[in-house]
Amino acid sequence: MPDSPLINRLVGALRCLPGVGPKSAQRMALHVLERDREGGRRLGETLVEAVQRIANCERCRDLSEHPLCSRCADRSRDPGQLCVVETPGDVLAIDRGAGYRGYFFVLLGRLSPLDGIGPEHLGLDTLEARLRENEVRELILATGSTVEGQATAHYIAEMAEELDVRVTRIAQGVPLGGELEFVDTPTLAHAFSGRRELG
Amino acid sequence: MPDSPLINRLVGALRCLPGVGPKSAQRMALHVLERDREGGRRLGETLVEAVQRIANCERCRDLSEHPLCSRCADRSRDPGQLCVVETPGDVLAIDRGAGYRGYFFVLLGRLSPLDGIGPEHLGLDTLEARLRENEVRELILATGSTVEGQATAHYIAEMAEELDVRVTRIAQGVPLGGELEFVDTPTLAHAFSGRRELG
């Protein structure tokens, strides 16, 4: 352990980053101090600014430095489609690859009664108000395939059906390009029971 | 890529950390903003403070927030032994495990004429002045086993011998607990040619 209390504090603070254990934290601290002080200063200032200024979009709850995020402010998107995801990272993943041009709604979590996370923590009242605007024709549920993700999707589906909004769920099955022998059993079972007619 | 310029700036700034590519930088940024703003703020402030306040010890060149680092200020160490290493990380490694209780001198690099790094960049004038104080009985060379590390050790050894200081080099050979078949050939050859009498 470094003898300098300040370096030790830096090593400890770096461990708030995911995947950073004591060894990599020390390597990062020494790297910045020995070789990239300018980068370290910039990272420090940007972090302070980001945690201060970035809040959640008032419409979709995604991370945003403005009251309305740039996706919600983008009028060229299709207001008839709304995709519900768990995290801001999910928004990025879908926007990157899915060719989807509707709007998003970010739950910032998933139903988990054991952890005390109920509908009120996921902004479902906001989502319900959004559906009552009668603009959304299709609500696409893209929560995770975990037990909680499925339960969350189920809960939202019931809410949307009461409001007569069409609900879809992204397809679950074997990944593209995956070798069958490496696919886990529950996924394979699900893909089998969900098989479709060809052509 | 996130739509928010500030999040993008944060993702970019995180890449100054070693081993952090675009994907982990994005994961780190989202993690901090979604789940650990307090940790992010602390890391940001500590980084700014550290790059401002941490400089090099005027005696051993190790990283330190004071003019004299805590190791150099520690009068219980043996002034007769001085160990020369390349980086502050090397100091930590030796201090952690080697049972060494002398002082250190940190080169902050190694001789590398092709990169324009000469003796003047490694504080060798400071080291020479230190040896002329006549306190050091043994100069332990613990630079790396790379070509540059060896050349650096050789250069310093010549300097110390001119000043009549005894010079030693840490042993090079097969690592403890290592299976011979996995040891690289140069190391094995070196260990062979450096074999010693038993008992």
Coordinates of C-alpha atoms in Angstrom, one line a residue:
Chain A
M1 CA 0.0 0.0 0.0
P2 CA 1.3 3.5 -0.9
D3 CA 2.6 5.4 2.1
S4 CA 0.9 8.6 1.0
P5 CA -2.6 9.1 2.5
L6 CA -3.7 11.1 -0.6
I7 CA -2.6 8.3 -3.0
N8 CA -4.4 5.8 -0.8
R9 CA -7.5 7.9 -0.9
L10 CA -7.3 8.0 -4.7
V11 CA -6.8 4.2 -4.9
G12 CA -9.9 3.8 -2.6
A13 CA -12.0 6.2 -4.6
L14 CA -11.2 4.5 -7.9
R15 CA -12.9 1.3 -6.5
C16 CA -16.3 2.9 -7.0
L17 CA -15.8 2.0 -10.7
P18 CA -17.3 -1.3 -11.7
G19 CA -14.8 -4.1 -12.2
V20 CA -12.0 -2.2 -10.4
G21 CA -10.4 -4.2 -7.6
P22 CA -7.5 -3.1 -5.3
K23 CA -4.8 -4.0 -7.8
S24 CA -6.2 -2.3 -10.8
A25 CA -7.1 0.7 -8.7
Q26 CA -3.5 1.0 -7.6
R27 CA -2.3 0.6 -11.2
M28 CA -4.7 3.3 -12.4
A29 CA -3.7 5.7 -9.6
L30 CA 0.0 5.3 -10.4
H31 CA -0.6 5.5 -14.1
V32 CA -2.4 8.8 -13.9
L33 CA 0.1 10.3 -11.4
E34 CA 3.2 9.1 -13.4
R35 CA 2.0 9.5 -16.9
D36 CA -1.2 11.3 -17.5
R37 CA -1.9 14.1 -15.0
E38 CA -3.7 16.2 -17.6
G39 CA -6.0 13.3 -18.4
G40 CA -6.5 12.7 -14.6
R41 CA -7.4 16.3 -14.1
R42 CA -9.8 16.3 -17.0
L43 CA -11.4 13.1 -15.7
G44 CA -11.7 14.5 -12.2
E45 CA -13.4 17.7 -13.4
T46 CA -15.7 15.9 -15.8
L47 CA -16.8 13.5 -13.1
V48 CA -17.7 16.3 -10.7
E49 CA -19.5 18.2 -13.4
A50 CA -21.4 15.1 -14.6
V51 CA -22.7 14.0 -11.2
Q52 CA -23.8 17.6 -10.6
R53 CA -25.5 18.3 -13.9
I54 CA -26.8 15.0 -15.2
A55 CA -30.2 14.1 -13.9
N56 CA -33.1 12.2 -15.5
C57 CA -35.2 13.3 -18.5
E58 CA -38.6 14.3 -17.2
R59 CA -40.4 12.4 -20.0
C60 CA -38.5 9.2 -20.4
R61 CA -36.3 9.1 -17.2
D62 CA -33.1 8.4 -19.3
L63 CA -29.9 10.2 -18.0
S64 CA -29.8 13.7 -19.4
E65 CA -28.2 17.0 -18.7
H66 CA -31.3 18.8 -19.9
P67 CA -34.9 18.6 -18.6
L68 CA -35.8 16.9 -21.8
C69 CA -33.3 14.4 -23.3
S70 CA -32.2 14.7 -26.9
R71 CA -34.1 11.6 -27.9
C72 CA -37.4 12.9 -26.4
A73 CA -36.7 16.2 -28.0
D74 CA -36.2 14.6 -31.4
R75 CA -39.5 15.2 -33.3
S76 CA -38.5 13.0 -36.2
R77 CA -39.1 9.8 -34.1
D78 CA -42.4 7.9 -34.4
P79 CA -44.7 8.9 -31.4
G80 CA -46.7 5.7 -32.0
Q81 CA -44.0 3.4 -30.7
L82 CA -42.7 3.4 -27.1
C83 CA -40.1 1.0 -26.0
V84 CA -39.7 0.2 -22.3
V85 CA -36.3 -0.8 -21.0
E86 CA -34.6 -1.2 -17.6
T87 CA -31.5 1.0 -18.0
P88 CA -29.9 3.8 -19.9
G89 CA -27.4 1.2 -21.2
D90 CA -30.3 -0.7 -22.8
V91 CA -31.4 2.5 -24.6
L92 CA -27.9 2.8 -26.1
A93 CA -27.8 -0.9 -27.1
I94 CA -31.2 -0.7 -28.9
D95 CA -30.5 2.6 -30.5
R96 CA -27.2 1.3 -31.8
G97 CA -28.4 -1.8 -33.5
A98 CA -32.1 -2.4 -33.6
G99 CA -33.2 0.1 -36.3
Y100 CA -35.8 1.3 -33.9
R101 CA -37.1 4.9 -34.5
G102 CA -39.7 5.3 -31.8
Y103 CA -39.4 6.7 -28.3
F104 CA -38.1 5.1 -25.1
F105 CA -39.2 4.8 -21.5
V106 CA -36.5 3.9 -18.9
L107 CA -37.6 2.2 -15.7
L108 CA -34.2 2.6 -14.0
G109 CA -34.7 -0.8 -12.4
R110 CA -37.2 -3.7 -12.4
L111 CA -39.8 -4.9 -10.0
S112 CA -38.2 -6.6 -7.1
P113 CA -40.5 -6.9 -4.1
L114 CA -37.7 -8.6 -2.0
D115 CA -35.5 -5.5 -2.5
G116 CA -38.5 -3.2 -1.8
I117 CA -38.7 -2.0 -5.5
G118 CA -42.3 -1.6 -6.4
P119 CA -44.2 0.1 -9.4
E120 CA -43.8 3.5 -7.8
H121 CA -40.0 3.3 -8.0
L122 CA -40.1 2.6 -11.7
G123 CA -42.1 5.6 -12.8
L124 CA -45.0 3.5 -13.8
D125 CA -47.4 6.3 -13.0
T126 CA -45.5 8.5 -15.5
L127 CA -45.7 5.7 -18.0
E128 CA -49.5 5.3 -17.4
A129 CA -50.0 9.0 -17.9
R130 CA -48.0 8.8 -21.1
L131 CA -50.2 6.0 -22.4
R132 CA -53.3 8.0 -21.5
E133 CA -52.1 10.7 -24.0
N134 CA -53.4 8.2 -26.6
E135 CA -50.4 8.7 -28.9
V136 CA -48.8 5.4 -28.3
R137 CA -50.1 2.6 -30.6
E138 CA -47.5 -0.1 -29.7
L139 CA -45.8 -0.5 -26.3
I140 CA -42.7 -2.6 -26.9
L141 CA -41.5 -4.4 -23.7
A142 CA -37.7 -4.8 -23.8
T143 CA -37.0 -5.6 -20.1
G144 CA -34.5 -8.3 -19.4
S145 CA -35.1 -12.0 -19.6
T146 CA -34.5 -12.5 -15.9
V147 CA -37.3 -13.5 -13.5
E148 CA -37.7 -9.8 -12.4
G149 CA -37.5 -8.6 -16.0
Q150 CA -40.3 -10.9 -17.0
A151 CA -42.4 -10.0 -14.0
T152 CA -41.9 -6.3 -14.8
A153 CA -42.9 -6.9 -18.4
H154 CA -46.0 -8.8 -17.2
Y155 CA -47.0 -6.1 -14.8
I156 CA -46.7 -3.3 -17.5
A157 CA -48.5 -5.5 -20.1
E158 CA -51.5 -5.7 -17.8
M159 CA -51.5 -2.0 -17.2
A160 CA -51.3 -1.3 -21.0
E161 CA -54.0 -3.8 -21.8
E162 CA -56.4 -2.0 -19.5
L163 CA -55.7 1.2 -21.4
D164 CA -56.3 -0.7 -24.7
V165 CA -52.7 -0.2 -25.9
R166 CA -51.2 -2.9 -28.1
V167 CA -48.3 -4.6 -26.2
T168 CA -45.4 -6.6 -27.7
R169 CA -42.4 -8.3 -26.2
I170 CA -39.0 -8.6 -27.9
A171 CA -38.4 -12.1 -29.1
Q172 CA -36.5 -14.5 -26.8
G173 CA -34.6 -17.4 -28.2
V174 CA -31.1 -18.6 -29.3
P175 CA -28.7 -15.7 -30.1
L176 CA -27.8 -15.2 -33.8
G177 CA -24.5 -16.9 -34.7
G178 CA -24.6 -19.0 -31.5
E179 CA -23.7 -22.7 -31.5
L180 CA -26.6 -24.6 -30.1
E181 CA -24.3 -26.7 -27.8
F182 CA -23.2 -23.5 -25.9
V183 CA -26.7 -22.1 -25.4
D184 CA -28.0 -22.5 -21.8
T185 CA -30.8 -25.0 -21.2
P186 CA -33.6 -22.5 -20.2
T187 CA -32.9 -20.4 -23.4
L188 CA -33.0 -23.5 -25.6
A189 CA -36.2 -24.8 -24.0
H190 CA -37.8 -21.3 -24.5
A191 CA -36.7 -21.2 -28.1
F192 CA -38.2 -24.6 -28.7
S193 CA -41.6 -23.9 -27.1
G194 CA -41.6 -20.6 -29.0
R195 CA -40.9 -22.1 -32.4
R196 CA -42.6 -20.7 -35.5
E197 CA -43.8 -21.9 -38.9
L198 CA -41.3 -21.4 -41.6
G199 CA -42.1 -19.4 -44.7
Chain B
M1 CA -23.0 6.3 -28.1
P2 CA -25.0 8.4 -25.5
D3 CA -26.8 11.4 -26.9
S4 CA -25.7 13.6 -24.0
P5 CA -22.4 15.5 -24.8
L6 CA -21.5 15.6 -21.1
I7 CA -21.9 11.8 -20.8
N8 CA -19.8 11.4 -23.9
R9 CA -17.2 13.6 -22.4
L10 CA -17.2 11.5 -19.3
V11 CA -16.9 8.3 -21.3
G12 CA -14.0 9.8 -23.2
A13 CA -12.2 11.1 -20.1
L14 CA -12.4 7.7 -18.4
R15 CA -10.3 6.3 -21.2
C16 CA -7.2 7.9 -19.7
L17 CA -7.3 5.0 -17.2
P18 CA -5.1 2.1 -18.2
G19 CA -7.0 -0.9 -19.5
V20 CA -10.2 1.0 -20.1
G21 CA -11.6 0.7 -23.6
P22 CA -14.8 2.3 -25.1
K23 CA -17.1 -0.4 -23.7
S24 CA -15.8 -0.4 -20.1
A25 CA -15.7 3.4 -20.1
Q26 CA -19.4 3.5 -21.0
R27 CA -20.2 0.9 -18.4
M28 CA -18.3 2.9 -15.8
A29 CA -19.9 6.2 -16.7
L30 CA -23.4 4.7 -16.6
H31 CA -22.7 2.9 -13.3
V32 CA -21.5 6.0 -11.6
L33 CA -24.5 8.1 -12.9
E34 CA -27.1 5.5 -12.2
R35 CA -25.8 4.0 -8.9
D36 CA -23.0 5.7 -7.2
R37 CA -23.0 9.5 -7.6
E38 CA -21.5 10.0 -4.2
G39 CA -18.6 7.7 -5.1
G40 CA -18.2 9.5 -8.5
R41 CA -18.1 12.9 -6.8
R42 CA -15.5 11.7 -4.3
L43 CA -13.4 10.2 -7.1
G44 CA -13.6 13.4 -9.1
E45 CA -12.6 15.6 -6.3
T46 CA -9.8 13.2 -5.2
L47 CA -8.4 13.0 -8.7
V48 CA -8.3 16.8 -9.0
E49 CA -6.6 17.1 -5.6
A50 CA -4.2 14.3 -6.2
V51 CA -2.9 15.6 -9.6
Q52 CA -2.5 19.1 -8.0
R53 CA -0.8 18.1 -4.7
I54 CA 1.2 15.0 -5.5
A55 CA 4.7 15.7 -6.8
N56 CA 8.0 13.8 -6.4
C57 CA 10.0 13.4 -3.2
E58 CA 13.0 15.6 -3.5
R59 CA 15.3 12.9 -2.1
C60 CA 14.1 9.6 -3.8
R61 CA 11.8 10.9 -6.6
D62 CA 8.9 8.7 -5.4
L63 CA 5.4 10.1 -5.7
S64 CA 4.6 12.1 -2.6
E65 CA 2.3 14.9 -1.3
H66 CA 5.1 16.3 0.8
P67 CA 8.6 17.5 -0.2
L68 CA 10.1 14.5 1.6
C69 CA 8.1 11.2 1.2
S70 CA 7.2 9.2 4.3
R71 CA 9.8 6.5 3.5
C72 CA 12.6 9.0 3.2
A73 CA 11.4 10.7 6.4
D74 CA 11.4 7.3 8.2
R75 CA 14.6 7.4 10.3
S76 CA 14.3 3.8 11.4
R77 CA 15.4 2.6 8.0
D78 CA 19.0 1.5 7.3
P79 CA 20.8 4.4 5.5
G80 CA 23.5 1.9 4.4
Q81 CA 21.2 0.3 1.8
L82 CA 19.8 2.1 -1.2
C83 CA 17.6 0.2 -3.7
V84 CA 17.2 1.6 -7.2
V85 CA 13.9 0.9 -9.0
E86 CA 12.2 2.2 -12.1
T87 CA 8.7 3.1 -10.8
P88 CA 6.7 3.9 -7.7
G89 CA 4.9 0.7 -8.3
D90 CA 8.2 -1.2 -7.9
V91 CA 8.7 0.5 -4.5
L92 CA 5.4 -0.8 -3.3
A93 CA 6.1 -4.3 -4.6
I94 CA 9.4 -4.5 -2.8
D95 CA 8.2 -2.9 0.4
R96 CA 5.3 -5.3 0.5
G97 CA 7.2 -8.5 0.2
A98 CA 10.9 -8.3 0.2
G99 CA 11.6 -7.7 3.9
Y100 CA 13.9 -4.8 2.8
R101 CA 14.4 -2.0 5.3
G102 CA 16.7 0.4 3.5
Y103 CA 15.9 3.4 1.4
F104 CA 14.8 3.7 -2.2
F105 CA 15.7 5.7 -5.3
V106 CA 13.1 5.9 -8.1
L107 CA 14.3 6.5 -11.6
L108 CA 10.8 7.2 -13.0
G109 CA 11.9 5.4 -16.2
R110 CA 14.9 3.7 -17.7
L111 CA 17.6 4.5 -20.1
S112 CA 16.2 4.4 -23.6
P113 CA 18.3 6.4 -26.1
L114 CA 15.8 5.7 -28.9
D115 CA 13.1 7.5 -27.0
G116 CA 15.6 10.2 -26.0
I117 CA 15.7 9.2 -22.3
G118 CA 19.2 9.7 -21.0
P119 CA 20.8 9.7 -17.5
E120 CA 19.7 13.3 -17.0
H121 CA 16.0 12.3 -17.1
L122 CA 16.5 9.6 -14.5
G123 CA 17.8 11.8 -11.8
L124 CA 21.2 10.1 -11.9
D125 CA 22.9 13.4 -10.9
T126 CA 20.8 13.3 -7.7
L127 CA 21.7 9.6 -7.2
E128 CA 25.4 10.4 -7.6
A129 CA 25.2 13.2 -5.1
R130 CA 23.5 10.8 -2.7
L131 CA 26.3 8.2 -3.1
R132 CA 28.9 10.9 -2.5
E133 CA 27.4 11.5 0.9
N134 CA 29.2 8.3 1.8
E135 CA 26.4 6.8 3.8
V136 CA 25.4 4.1 1.3
R137 CA 27.3 0.9 1.7
E138 CA 25.3 -1.2 -0.7
L139 CA 23.5 0.0 -3.8
I140 CA 20.9 -2.6 -4.8
L141 CA 19.9 -2.5 -8.5
A142 CA 16.3 -3.6 -8.9
T143 CA 15.6 -2.3 -12.4
G144 CA 13.6 -4.6 -14.7
S145 CA 15.0 -7.5 -16.6
T146 CA 14.2 -5.9 -19.9
V147 CA 17.0 -4.8 -22.3
E148 CA 16.6 -1.2 -21.1
G149 CA 16.4 -2.2 -17.5
Q150 CA 19.6 -4.2 -17.8
A151 CA 21.4 -1.3 -19.6
T152 CA 20.2 1.1 -16.9
A153 CA 21.5 -1.2 -14.2
H154 CA 24.8 -1.5 -16.0
Y155 CA 25.2 2.3 -16.4
I156 CA 24.4 2.9 -12.7
A157 CA 26.8 0.1 -11.6
E158 CA 29.7 1.8 -13.4
M159 CA 28.9 5.1 -11.8
A160 CA 28.7 3.5 -8.3
E161 CA 31.9 1.5 -8.8
E162 CA 33.8 4.7 -9.6
L163 CA 32.6 6.1 -6.3
D164 CA 33.7 2.8 -4.5
V165 CA 30.2 1.8 -3.5
R166 CA 29.4 -1.9 -3.4
V167 CA 26.8 -2.7 -6.1
T168 CA 24.4 -5.7 -6.1
R169 CA 21.7 -6.8 -8.6
I170 CA 18.6 -8.7 -7.5
A171 CA 18.7 -12.3 -8.6
Q172 CA 17.2 -13.4 -11.9
G173 CA 16.0 -16.9 -12.5
V174 CA 12.9 -19.0 -12.5
P175 CA 10.0 -17.7 -10.4
L176 CA 9.2 -19.6 -7.1
G177 CA 6.4 -22.1 -7.5
G178 CA 6.7 -21.9 -11.3
E179 CA 6.5 -25.0 -13.4
L180 CA 9.6 -25.3 -15.6
E181 CA 7.7 -26.0 -18.7
F182 CA 5.9 -22.7 -18.6
V183 CA 9.0 -20.6 -18.0
D184 CA 10.2 -18.7 -21.1
T185 CA 13.4 -19.8 -22.7
P186 CA 15.6 -16.7 -22.0
T187 CA 14.7 -16.9 -18.3
L188 CA 15.4 -20.6 -18.2
A189 CA 18.8 -20.1 -20.0
H190 CA 19.7 -17.3 -17.6
A191 CA 18.7 -19.5 -14.6
F192 CA 20.9 -22.3 -15.9
S193 CA 24.0 -20.1 -16.6
G194 CA 23.5 -18.5 -13.1
R195 CA 23.2 -21.9 -11.2
R196 CA 24.8 -22.1 -7.8
E197 CA 26.4 -24.8 -5.5
L198 CA 23.9 -26.3 -3.2
G199 CA 24.4 -26.3 0.6

